[in-house]
Coordinates of C-alpha atoms in Angstrom, one line a residue:
Chain L
M283 CA 5.2 -26.1 4.6
F284 CA 3.7 -27.6 7.7
K285 CA 5.7 -30.1 9.7
K286 CA 3.4 -32.4 11.5
F287 CA 4.2 -35.4 13.6
Y288 CA 2.1 -37.7 15.7
V289 CA 3.4 -40.1 18.2
E290 CA 1.8 -43.5 18.2
A291 CA 2.0 -45.1 21.5
D292 CA 0.9 -48.7 22.4
K293 CA -2.5 -49.1 21.0
T294 CA -4.0 -49.8 24.4
D295 CA -2.7 -46.6 25.8
I296 CA -4.1 -43.2 25.5
F297 CA -2.8 -41.6 22.4
K298 CA -1.4 -38.2 22.8
L299 CA -1.5 -36.0 19.9
Y300 CA 1.3 -33.7 19.4
L301 CA 1.2 -31.1 16.7
S302 CA 3.9 -28.9 15.8
S303 CA 4.2 -26.3 13.2
T304 CA 7.0 -24.1 12.1
F305 CA 4.7 -21.9 10.2
H306 CA 3.2 -18.9 11.9
C307 CA -0.4 -18.6 11.0
L308 CA -3.8 -18.0 12.3
L309 CA -2.9 -21.5 13.4
Y310 CA -4.9 -23.6 14.8
C311 CA -3.0 -25.8 17.1
G312 CA -6.3 -26.8 18.7
Q313 CA -5.2 -25.0 21.9
G314 CA -8.2 -22.7 22.0
S315 CA -6.3 -19.6 20.9
T316 CA -4.5 -18.3 17.8
D317 CA -1.1 -18.0 19.4
D318 CA 1.8 -19.8 17.7
E319 CA 3.3 -22.8 19.3
L320 CA 6.9 -23.4 18.5
S321 CA 7.3 -26.8 20.2
P322 CA 5.0 -29.8 20.1
T323 CA 2.2 -29.1 22.5
C324 CA -0.5 -31.5 23.6
V325 CA -4.0 -30.9 22.4
S326 CA -5.5 -31.4 25.8
S327 CA -9.1 -31.4 24.8
L328 CA -8.4 -34.6 23.0
L329 CA -6.9 -36.3 26.0
G330 CA -8.7 -39.5 26.8
I331 CA -9.4 -40.1 23.1
R332 CA -7.3 -42.4 21.1
V333 CA -6.3 -40.6 17.9
D334 CA -5.7 -42.9 15.0
G335 CA -4.9 -40.4 12.3
V336 CA -4.3 -36.8 11.7
A337 CA -3.8 -34.7 8.6
A338 CA -3.3 -30.9 8.0
G339 CA -3.9 -28.5 5.2
L340 CA -2.9 -24.9 4.8
W341 CA -5.1 -23.7 7.6
H342 CA -6.9 -26.7 9.1
T343 CA -6.3 -30.0 10.8
I344 CA -8.5 -33.1 10.9
C345 CA -8.1 -36.0 13.4
I346 CA -9.8 -39.4 13.5
S347 CA -10.3 -41.3 16.7
G348 CA -10.2 -45.1 17.5
D349 CA -13.9 -44.9 17.7
G350 CA -14.2 -43.7 14.2
D351 CA -15.1 -40.1 15.0
V352 CA -13.8 -37.1 13.1
Y353 CA -12.5 -33.9 14.7
A354 CA -11.8 -30.7 12.9
F355 CA -10.2 -27.4 13.8
G356 CA -8.6 -24.5 12.2
G357 CA -9.6 -22.1 9.4
N358 CA -12.8 -22.8 7.6
Q359 CA -13.2 -20.3 4.9
F360 CA -13.9 -22.9 2.3
G361 CA -15.9 -25.3 4.5
Q362 CA -12.8 -27.5 5.0
L363 CA -13.7 -28.3 8.6
G364 CA -17.0 -29.9 7.6
T365 CA -19.0 -28.3 10.4
G366 CA -21.6 -26.9 8.1
T367 CA -20.6 -23.3 8.6
D368 CA -17.7 -21.1 7.6
Q369 CA -16.7 -20.3 11.2
A370 CA -13.1 -21.2 12.3
E371 CA -12.6 -23.4 15.3
T372 CA -9.8 -23.0 17.7
L373 CA -10.6 -26.2 19.6
P374 CA -11.2 -29.6 18.0
R375 CA -14.8 -29.9 17.0
L376 CA -16.5 -33.3 16.7
L377 CA -18.1 -33.5 13.3
D378 CA -21.7 -34.6 13.8
A379 CA -22.9 -34.5 10.2
P380 CA -25.8 -36.8 9.4
S381 CA -23.7 -38.3 6.5
L382 CA -21.1 -39.6 9.0
E383 CA -23.6 -41.1 11.4
N384 CA -22.8 -44.8 11.9
E385 CA -19.7 -44.4 9.8
H386 CA -16.4 -45.4 11.2
A387 CA -13.5 -43.2 9.9
R388 CA -10.4 -45.2 9.0
V389 CA -8.1 -42.9 6.9
V390 CA -7.9 -39.1 6.7
S391 CA -6.0 -36.8 4.4
C392 CA -6.0 -33.1 3.8
G393 CA -5.2 -30.9 0.8
A394 CA -4.6 -27.2 1.0
R395 CA -8.2 -26.3 1.5
H396 CA -10.1 -29.6 1.4
S397 CA -10.4 -32.8 3.4
A398 CA -11.0 -36.5 2.7
V399 CA -12.0 -39.4 4.9
I400 CA -12.4 -43.1 4.2
T401 CA -14.8 -45.0 6.4
D402 CA -15.8 -48.7 6.0
G403 CA -16.5 -48.8 2.3
K404 CA -17.1 -45.1 1.7
V405 CA -15.2 -42.0 0.9
F406 CA -16.3 -38.5 2.0
C407 CA -14.8 -35.2 0.9
W408 CA -15.5 -31.6 1.8
G409 CA -14.0 -28.1 1.4
W410 CA -12.7 -26.2 -1.6
N411 CA -13.8 -27.7 -4.9
K412 CA -12.8 -25.2 -7.6
Y413 CA -10.8 -27.9 -9.4
G414 CA -13.3 -30.7 -8.7
Q415 CA -10.9 -32.1 -6.0
L416 CA -13.9 -33.4 -4.0
G417 CA -14.8 -35.9 -6.7
L418 CA -18.4 -35.0 -6.6
G419 CA -18.9 -34.2 -10.3
D420 CA -19.1 -30.5 -9.9
V421 CA -17.0 -27.5 -8.8
I422 CA -19.2 -26.3 -5.9
D423 CA -17.5 -26.1 -2.4
R424 CA -19.0 -28.3 0.3
N425 CA -19.0 -27.5 4.1
I426 CA -20.2 -30.9 5.3
P427 CA -18.7 -34.4 4.6
S428 CA -20.1 -35.5 1.2
Q429 CA -20.0 -39.0 -0.1
V430 CA -18.1 -39.6 -3.3
P431 CA -19.9 -41.9 -5.6
L432 CA -17.9 -45.1 -6.2
D433 CA -19.1 -48.0 -8.3
G434 CA -18.0 -51.5 -7.8
C435 CA -14.9 -50.9 -5.6
V436 CA -13.9 -50.4 -2.0
P437 CA -11.8 -47.4 -1.1
R438 CA -8.6 -48.3 0.7
V439 CA -6.3 -45.2 0.8
V440 CA -6.9 -41.6 0.1
A441 CA -4.1 -39.1 -0.4
C442 CA -4.8 -35.4 -1.0
G443 CA -2.4 -33.2 -3.0
W444 CA -2.6 -29.5 -2.8
W445 CA -5.5 -29.0 -5.1
H446 CA -6.3 -32.6 -6.1
T447 CA -7.1 -36.0 -4.5
L448 CA -6.0 -39.5 -5.2
L449 CA -8.0 -42.5 -4.2
L450 CA -6.7 -46.1 -4.2
A451 CA -9.6 -48.5 -4.3
E452 CA -9.9 -52.2 -4.7
S453 CA -12.3 -53.6 -7.2
L454 CA -14.9 -56.0 -6.0
T455 CA -14.8 -58.3 -8.9
Chain A
M71 CA -22.4 -12.9 -22.7
A72 CA -21.0 -10.7 -25.4
D73 CA -18.6 -11.9 -28.1
V74 CA -15.0 -11.5 -27.4
N75 CA -13.8 -8.1 -28.5
Y76 CA -10.1 -7.9 -29.1
D77 CA -10.2 -4.3 -30.2
D78 CA -11.1 -3.1 -26.7
V79 CA -8.7 -4.4 -24.1
L80 CA -7.2 -3.4 -20.8
E81 CA -3.7 -2.2 -21.3
T82 CA -1.1 -3.2 -18.8
P83 CA 2.2 -1.4 -19.8
V84 CA 3.8 -1.8 -16.4
V85 CA 3.1 -5.5 -16.3
D86 CA 4.4 -5.9 -19.9
S87 CA 7.7 -4.2 -19.0
E88 CA 8.1 -5.6 -15.5
A89 CA 6.9 -9.2 -15.9
H90 CA 10.3 -10.6 -16.7
N91 CA 11.8 -9.0 -13.6
L92 CA 8.9 -10.0 -11.4
L93 CA 8.9 -13.6 -12.5
R94 CA 12.6 -13.8 -11.7
R95 CA 12.0 -12.6 -8.2
I96 CA 9.1 -15.0 -7.8
L97 CA 11.3 -17.9 -9.0
K98 CA 13.8 -17.0 -6.3
E99 CA 11.1 -17.5 -3.7
G100 CA 10.3 -20.9 -5.1
G101 CA 7.2 -19.9 -7.1
Y102 CA 7.8 -22.3 -10.0
A103 CA 4.2 -23.3 -10.4
Y104 CA 3.1 -19.7 -10.3
V105 CA 5.6 -18.7 -13.0
S106 CA 4.5 -21.5 -15.3
M107 CA 0.9 -20.5 -14.9
S108 CA 1.7 -16.8 -15.3
T109 CA 3.4 -17.3 -18.6
R110 CA 0.3 -19.0 -19.9
A111 CA -1.9 -16.3 -18.4
A112 CA 0.0 -13.7 -20.3
S113 CA -1.2 -15.1 -23.6
G114 CA -4.9 -15.0 -22.4
D115 CA -5.3 -18.4 -20.8
V116 CA -8.0 -17.5 -18.1
R117 CA -7.7 -20.8 -16.3
A118 CA -4.0 -20.3 -15.9
A119 CA -4.5 -16.7 -14.7
E120 CA -7.0 -17.9 -12.1
A121 CA -4.6 -20.6 -10.9
A122 CA -1.8 -18.1 -10.6
R123 CA -4.1 -15.8 -8.6
E124 CA -5.1 -18.7 -6.3
M125 CA -1.5 -19.5 -5.6
A126 CA -0.5 -16.0 -4.9
W127 CA -3.6 -15.6 -2.7
E128 CA -2.5 -18.6 -0.6
Q129 CA 1.0 -17.1 -0.2
L130 CA -0.6 -13.9 1.1
H131 CA -2.7 -15.8 3.7
S132 CA -0.3 -18.4 5.0
G133 CA 1.1 -16.4 7.9
P134 CA 0.8 -13.2 9.8
V135 CA 1.1 -10.0 7.7
H136 CA 4.7 -9.3 8.6
S137 CA 5.7 -12.7 7.4
V138 CA 4.4 -12.3 3.9
V139 CA 7.2 -12.1 1.3
P140 CA 6.5 -8.8 -0.5
V141 CA 6.9 -10.2 -4.0
W142 CA 3.8 -12.3 -3.6
R143 CA 1.7 -9.2 -3.3
D144 CA 3.0 -8.1 -6.8
A145 CA 2.5 -11.7 -8.0
Y146 CA -1.1 -11.4 -6.8
A147 CA -1.6 -8.1 -8.5
M148 CA -0.2 -9.4 -11.8
A149 CA -2.4 -12.5 -11.8
C150 CA -5.4 -10.3 -11.1
L151 CA -4.5 -8.1 -14.0
Y152 CA -4.4 -11.1 -16.3
V153 CA -7.7 -12.3 -14.9
A154 CA -9.3 -8.9 -15.3
K155 CA -8.0 -8.6 -18.9
C156 CA -9.9 -11.9 -19.7
H157 CA -13.1 -10.7 -18.1
Y158 CA -12.9 -7.3 -19.8
V159 CA -12.4 -8.8 -23.3
R160 CA -15.5 -10.9 -22.7
G161 CA -17.6 -7.9 -21.7
E162 CA -17.7 -8.9 -18.0
F163 CA -16.9 -5.4 -16.8
K164 CA -18.2 -5.7 -13.2
E165 CA -16.2 -8.9 -12.7
A166 CA -13.1 -7.1 -14.0
V167 CA -13.7 -4.3 -11.5
R168 CA -14.1 -6.7 -8.7
V169 CA -10.9 -8.5 -9.5
L170 CA -9.0 -5.3 -9.9
D171 CA -10.3 -4.1 -6.5
M172 CA -9.0 -7.2 -4.8
A173 CA -5.6 -6.4 -6.4
L174 CA -5.7 -2.8 -5.3
I175 CA -6.5 -3.9 -1.7
M176 CA -4.0 -6.7 -1.4
G177 CA -1.4 -5.9 -4.0
A178 CA 1.7 -3.8 -3.5
T179 CA 2.8 -0.7 -5.3
V180 CA 4.7 -1.9 -8.3
L181 CA 1.7 -2.4 -10.5
R182 CA -0.5 0.3 -9.1
T183 CA -0.6 2.5 -12.1
D184 CA -1.8 -0.4 -14.3
L185 CA -4.5 -1.3 -11.7
V186 CA -5.7 2.3 -11.4
A187 CA -5.9 2.8 -15.1
A188 CA -7.6 -0.6 -15.7
V189 CA -10.2 -0.1 -13.0
G190 CA -10.9 3.4 -14.4
K191 CA -11.5 2.0 -17.9
A192 CA -13.6 -0.9 -16.7
M193 CA -15.7 1.4 -14.6
E194 CA -16.4 3.6 -17.7
R195 CA -17.8 0.5 -19.4
V196 CA -19.8 -0.5 -16.3
N197 CA -21.3 3.0 -16.2
A198 CA -22.0 3.1 -19.9
V199 CA -23.9 -0.2 -19.6
E200 CA -25.8 1.1 -16.5
E201 CA -26.8 4.3 -18.3
S202 CA -28.0 2.4 -21.4
V203 CA -30.0 0.0 -19.2
N204 CA -31.3 2.2 -16.5
G205 CA -31.1 5.7 -17.9
S206 CA -30.1 8.5 -15.7
V207 CA -31.5 8.8 -12.2
N208 CA -33.6 11.8 -11.3
N209 CA -35.0 11.4 -7.8
V210 CA -32.8 12.6 -5.1
K211 CA -31.9 10.1 -2.4
L212 CA -30.2 11.2 0.8
L213 CA -27.8 8.9 2.6
M214 CA -29.1 10.3 5.9
D215 CA -31.7 12.8 6.8
Q216 CA -30.6 15.9 8.6
T217 CA -32.9 15.8 11.6
A218 CA -31.2 17.0 14.8
I219 CA -30.3 14.3 17.4
N220 CA -32.1 14.3 20.7
L221 CA -29.4 14.8 23.3
T222 CA -31.3 13.2 26.1
E223 CA -31.8 10.1 24.1
V224 CA -28.2 10.1 23.0
L225 CA -26.9 10.3 26.6
K226 CA -28.7 7.1 27.4
I227 CA -26.6 5.1 25.0
L228 CA -23.3 6.9 25.7
P229 CA -20.8 5.9 28.4
K230 CA -21.6 7.3 31.9
K231 CA -20.8 11.0 32.5
S232 CA -20.5 11.8 28.8
L233 CA -20.6 15.4 27.9
S234 CA -20.8 16.5 31.5
C235 CA -17.2 17.4 32.3
K236 CA -14.8 19.1 29.8
L237 CA -15.9 19.5 26.3
V238 CA -13.3 19.7 23.6
H239 CA -12.7 23.4 22.6
K240 CA -14.0 24.5 19.2
R241 CA -12.0 27.0 17.2
S242 CA -13.1 28.5 13.9
A243 CA -10.8 29.0 10.9
L244 CA -7.7 28.6 13.0
S245 CA -4.4 29.8 11.4
L246 CA -1.5 27.4 11.1
E247 CA 0.5 29.5 13.5
E248 CA -2.2 29.4 16.2
F249 CA -2.8 25.6 15.6
T250 CA 1.0 24.9 15.9
R251 CA 1.4 27.1 19.0
D252 CA -1.8 26.2 20.9
H253 CA -2.3 22.6 20.0
F254 CA 0.4 20.8 18.0
L255 CA 3.3 21.7 20.1
C256 CA 1.7 21.2 23.5
G257 CA -0.4 18.1 22.5
S258 CA -3.8 19.7 23.1
P259 CA -6.9 18.4 21.3
V260 CA -9.1 20.8 19.5
I261 CA -12.1 20.8 17.1
L262 CA -11.4 22.8 14.0
T263 CA -14.5 24.3 12.4
D264 CA -15.0 26.0 9.1
N265 CA -12.3 24.0 7.4
M266 CA -14.3 21.7 5.2
T267 CA -16.5 24.1 3.2
H268 CA -14.3 23.7 0.2
W269 CA -14.6 19.9 0.2
P270 CA -16.9 18.6 -2.6
A271 CA -17.6 15.7 -0.2
T272 CA -19.7 17.9 2.1
T273 CA -22.4 18.2 -0.6
K274 CA -21.8 15.1 -2.6
W275 CA -21.5 12.4 -0.1
N276 CA -25.0 12.7 1.3
D277 CA -26.3 11.9 -2.1
L278 CA -26.9 8.2 -2.5
N279 CA -27.1 8.4 -6.3
Y280 CA -23.7 10.0 -6.4
L281 CA -22.1 7.4 -4.2
Q282 CA -23.7 4.6 -6.1
K283 CA -22.5 6.0 -9.4
V284 CA -18.8 6.6 -8.5
A285 CA -18.4 3.7 -6.1
G286 CA -21.4 1.3 -6.2
Y287 CA -19.7 -1.5 -8.1
R288 CA -16.3 -1.2 -6.3
T289 CA -15.4 -3.8 -3.7
V290 CA -14.4 -2.8 -0.2
P291 CA -13.4 -4.7 3.0
V292 CA -15.8 -4.3 5.9
E293 CA -16.0 -5.5 9.5
N294 CA -19.0 -7.2 10.9
F295 CA -19.7 -7.7 14.5
L296 CA -21.8 -10.7 15.4
Q297 CA -22.9 -9.1 18.7
V298 CA -24.3 -5.8 19.6
G299 CA -21.9 -3.2 20.9
K300 CA -18.9 -5.4 20.3
N301 CA -15.7 -4.5 18.5
Y302 CA -12.5 -5.9 17.1
L303 CA -11.4 -7.1 20.5
C304 CA -13.9 -9.9 20.7
N305 CA -13.9 -13.1 18.8
N306 CA -17.3 -12.6 17.1
W307 CA -15.8 -10.3 14.5
K308 CA -15.5 -11.0 10.8
Q309 CA -14.1 -9.3 7.8
E310 CA -16.0 -9.5 4.5
M311 CA -15.7 -8.1 1.0
L312 CA -18.8 -6.3 -0.2
T313 CA -19.5 -4.1 -3.1
F314 CA -19.9 -0.5 -2.0
C315 CA -23.6 -0.7 -3.0
E316 CA -24.2 -3.7 -0.8
F317 CA -22.4 -1.9 2.0
L318 CA -24.6 1.1 1.7
Q319 CA -27.7 -1.1 1.7
R320 CA -26.5 -2.8 4.9
I321 CA -25.8 0.4 6.8
Q322 CA -29.2 1.8 5.8
S323 CA -31.2 -1.3 6.7
N324 CA -31.8 -0.2 10.3
S325 CA -30.3 -3.4 11.7
P326 CA -28.6 -2.1 14.8
R327 CA -27.9 -5.7 15.9
V328 CA -25.1 -6.2 13.4
P329 CA -23.2 -3.0 12.6
T330 CA -21.2 -3.3 9.4
Y331 CA -18.2 -0.9 9.5
L332 CA -15.9 0.1 6.7
A333 CA -13.2 1.0 9.1
Q334 CA -9.6 2.2 8.7
H335 CA -9.5 1.5 5.0
P336 CA -7.4 3.6 2.5
L337 CA -10.4 4.0 0.4
F338 CA -9.1 7.1 -1.3
D339 CA -6.1 5.2 -2.7
Q340 CA -8.5 2.8 -4.2
I341 CA -11.3 5.0 -5.5
Q342 CA -10.0 8.1 -7.3
E343 CA -13.4 9.8 -7.5
L344 CA -13.7 9.9 -3.7
R345 CA -10.1 11.1 -3.4
N346 CA -11.1 14.1 -5.5
D347 CA -13.9 15.0 -3.1
I348 CA -11.6 15.5 -0.1
V349 CA -8.7 17.9 0.6
I350 CA -5.8 17.1 3.0
P351 CA -6.1 19.7 5.7
D352 CA -3.3 22.3 5.8
Y353 CA -2.8 21.4 9.5
C354 CA -1.5 18.0 8.4
F355 CA 1.6 19.7 7.0
V356 CA 2.6 21.2 10.3
G357 CA 5.8 19.6 11.5
G358 CA 7.4 19.0 8.1
T359 CA 5.0 16.2 7.6
E360 CA 5.3 12.6 6.7
M361 CA 1.7 11.8 5.8
K362 CA 1.1 8.3 7.1
S363 CA -2.4 7.5 6.0
V364 CA -5.7 8.8 4.9
N365 CA -8.5 6.4 5.9
A366 CA -12.2 6.1 5.5
W367 CA -14.5 5.3 8.4
F368 CA -18.0 4.7 7.0
G369 CA -20.7 3.1 8.9
P370 CA -24.2 3.1 10.5
A371 CA -25.1 4.4 14.0
G372 CA -23.7 2.4 16.8
T373 CA -20.2 1.5 15.5
V374 CA -17.7 1.7 18.3
T375 CA -13.9 2.0 18.2
P376 CA -12.8 1.1 21.7
L377 CA -10.4 3.2 23.8
H378 CA -6.9 3.2 22.4
H379 CA -4.1 5.5 21.4
D380 CA -1.9 5.9 18.3
P381 CA 1.6 7.2 17.9
H382 CA 0.7 9.7 15.2
H383 CA -1.0 13.1 14.9
N384 CA -4.5 12.5 13.8
I385 CA -7.3 14.7 12.3
L386 CA -10.7 13.1 12.2
A387 CA -12.8 14.9 9.6
Q388 CA -16.6 14.4 10.0
V389 CA -18.3 14.6 6.6
V390 CA -21.7 13.1 7.0
G391 CA -23.4 12.4 10.3
K392 CA -22.2 12.7 13.9
K393 CA -19.8 10.9 16.2
Y394 CA -19.2 11.0 19.9
V395 CA -15.5 11.1 20.8
R396 CA -14.0 10.7 24.3
L397 CA -10.4 11.6 25.0
Y398 CA -8.1 10.8 27.8
P399 CA -4.6 12.5 28.1
A400 CA -1.5 10.9 26.8
S401 CA 0.1 11.0 30.2
L402 CA -2.2 8.3 31.5
S403 CA -1.3 4.7 31.2
E404 CA -1.9 2.2 34.0
E405 CA -5.1 4.1 35.0
L406 CA -6.5 3.0 31.6
Y407 CA -5.5 -0.7 32.0
P408 CA -3.8 -1.3 28.6
H409 CA -3.7 -4.9 27.4
T410 CA -0.4 -6.7 28.1
E411 CA -0.2 -8.6 24.9
S412 CA 2.2 -6.7 22.7
R413 CA -0.1 -6.4 19.7
L414 CA -2.8 -4.8 21.8
N415 CA -0.8 -2.7 24.3
N416 CA -2.1 0.5 22.8
T417 CA -5.7 -0.6 23.6
S418 CA -7.4 -0.3 26.9
Q419 CA -9.0 -3.4 28.4
V420 CA -11.9 -1.2 29.7
D421 CA -15.2 -1.4 27.8
L422 CA -16.4 2.2 28.3
D423 CA -19.9 1.1 27.5
N424 CA -19.8 -1.5 30.3
I425 CA -17.2 -0.5 32.9
D426 CA -16.5 -3.2 35.5
P427 CA -15.8 -1.1 38.6
N428 CA -14.2 -4.1 40.4
E429 CA -11.8 -4.9 37.6
F430 CA -11.0 -1.3 36.6
P431 CA -11.6 0.9 39.6
R432 CA -9.2 3.7 38.7
I433 CA -10.8 4.7 35.5
Q434 CA -13.9 6.1 37.1
D435 CA -12.0 9.0 38.7
I436 CA -10.0 10.0 35.7
E437 CA -10.9 13.3 34.0
F438 CA -11.5 13.2 30.3
M439 CA -12.6 15.5 27.4
D440 CA -15.4 14.7 25.0
C441 CA -17.5 16.0 22.3
V442 CA -20.1 15.3 19.7
L443 CA -18.3 15.8 16.4
E444 CA -20.6 17.5 13.9
E445 CA -20.7 17.6 10.1
G446 CA -18.0 19.9 8.8
E447 CA -15.9 19.7 11.9
M448 CA -12.4 18.2 12.3
L449 CA -11.0 16.9 15.6
Y450 CA -7.3 17.1 16.2
I451 CA -6.1 14.2 18.4
P452 CA -2.5 14.6 19.5
P453 CA -0.1 11.6 19.6
K454 CA -0.8 9.0 22.3
W455 CA -4.0 10.6 23.4
W456 CA -6.5 7.8 24.2
H457 CA -9.7 8.0 22.2
Y458 CA -13.0 6.2 22.1
V459 CA -15.4 6.8 19.2
R460 CA -19.0 5.9 18.7
S461 CA -21.1 6.9 15.7
L462 CA -24.5 8.5 16.7
T463 CA -25.9 8.4 13.2
T464 CA -24.9 7.0 9.8
S465 CA -21.5 8.4 9.6
L466 CA -18.8 9.1 6.9
S467 CA -15.5 10.2 8.4
V468 CA -12.0 10.6 7.1
S469 CA -8.9 10.4 9.2
F470 CA -5.5 11.9 8.4
C471 CA -2.5 10.6 10.3
W472 CA 0.9 12.1 10.1
T473 CA 4.2 12.3 12.0
A474 CA 6.4 15.3 12.4
S475 CA 9.6 14.7 10.5
P476 CA 12.6 14.6 12.9
S477 CA 14.5 17.4 11.2
S478 CA 11.6 19.8 11.5
P479 CA 12.0 22.6 14.0
T480 CA 8.6 22.0 15.4
S481 CA 9.1 18.3 16.2

């Protein structure tokens, strides 16, 4: 399994994101190559960006920044990066999907091959969907962030299991 | 979709007898979820079979090849057999073949006989359906027409100085003794002619209808280059699974921008009919052989294998089409600027199609041998000899790699 840590510094400081993995892989330490890193290594392309959250799946990593942006890197065979293609990324790629425009990401979670993000009032999922884990009512994979229909409640926390997703929402009534 | 037919099923005698053992080994590796799914799959639960397959697939793709625990390959093959059984019983024969091919490509050897038998049976059904729907095909369709290549045109696309220095010597119907004495023992390349006349492949493989019939619905791994003239050394390289029919369409579609290459694949372990069309050359048994691999190299014009060397003896047999091959002696090393990264240190950094004289000055003065390898010819490449290969036409080649066994007097 992946071991991942992130260090939360003083919120006014620049966050540094340290990823470490004891699993050899085509992994995607966001360093711009596919060499393994056996100690925590700074993802330098994200320096200057305050990272509020990070989550990793089998082959991919998603980060969300203080500004509410979403960055993705790693394997992308099932669209789990949300970039709109199936091309892997060895450096963090800012997601610019129209669906996320004007959305401020707050919480992120990853399953084996899918990703989920909560923004202010909405939930978006993308990636592998063979078991309906994207919550979109079908079993078709998505390669861009897709809004999960939610009636009468506000999403608070999302937690992805390996092939499923759990959403904690607060009802509005 | 046809009704379920329980009289006609895929038999899996090895799975039936080995499952218990296999599941025990998988449990030892922590595969509890897999074992639970597999048990349900064994009684025909297709969803459980698919879940087991997905789990095993993840295990096979969670690290570099050498880190994969071998039992997961057997687990993958077993799950595929269960999935294929379900497809077969529902009359979904092409689907069954596809799943079994994935297992043949990624699975290990324990369940091979079940896989080979199953794919044979499923292919019989596929062909029976094809026959009843399409009838038999009458018009002859050639894979490639036999027009001669224009040497002047060819020299324009080949690396500089090609075919102008030393050409590889051709020898006809060479005896094993002469081969051993003149080439094998002293590490000297040679083109062996008049050695493939007895291969059924020489007449059958240029026939598209034949290829479609024996292999059209089989699934094969191919390489795609997203840029012209590039190869596995660059990042814009992708592997894909295609049916053989889709692959043939791609390589015929005159799209030189994106060569699709079925390269270095043990196709003849996978497709028995094609295995029966080739004959392992007698020369491969010189040295008390240990046969390492027999690989297919099928592709359009313009595929390039960049300059590299291998530790084994190699015979490249040209069945359909022509290839240009350039050879540099095994004694050379720094002059050919090998990569320093350990996984690539048998590969030259030099792109022969685009030599940078400032970065790689020494290579320009090095002597080499080269040739155009024609249909029916076999090229012997001694161990550690550097070779660069470019297809000049649609090309179907077979490579035979072997090592001399240490106890042999000729090693």
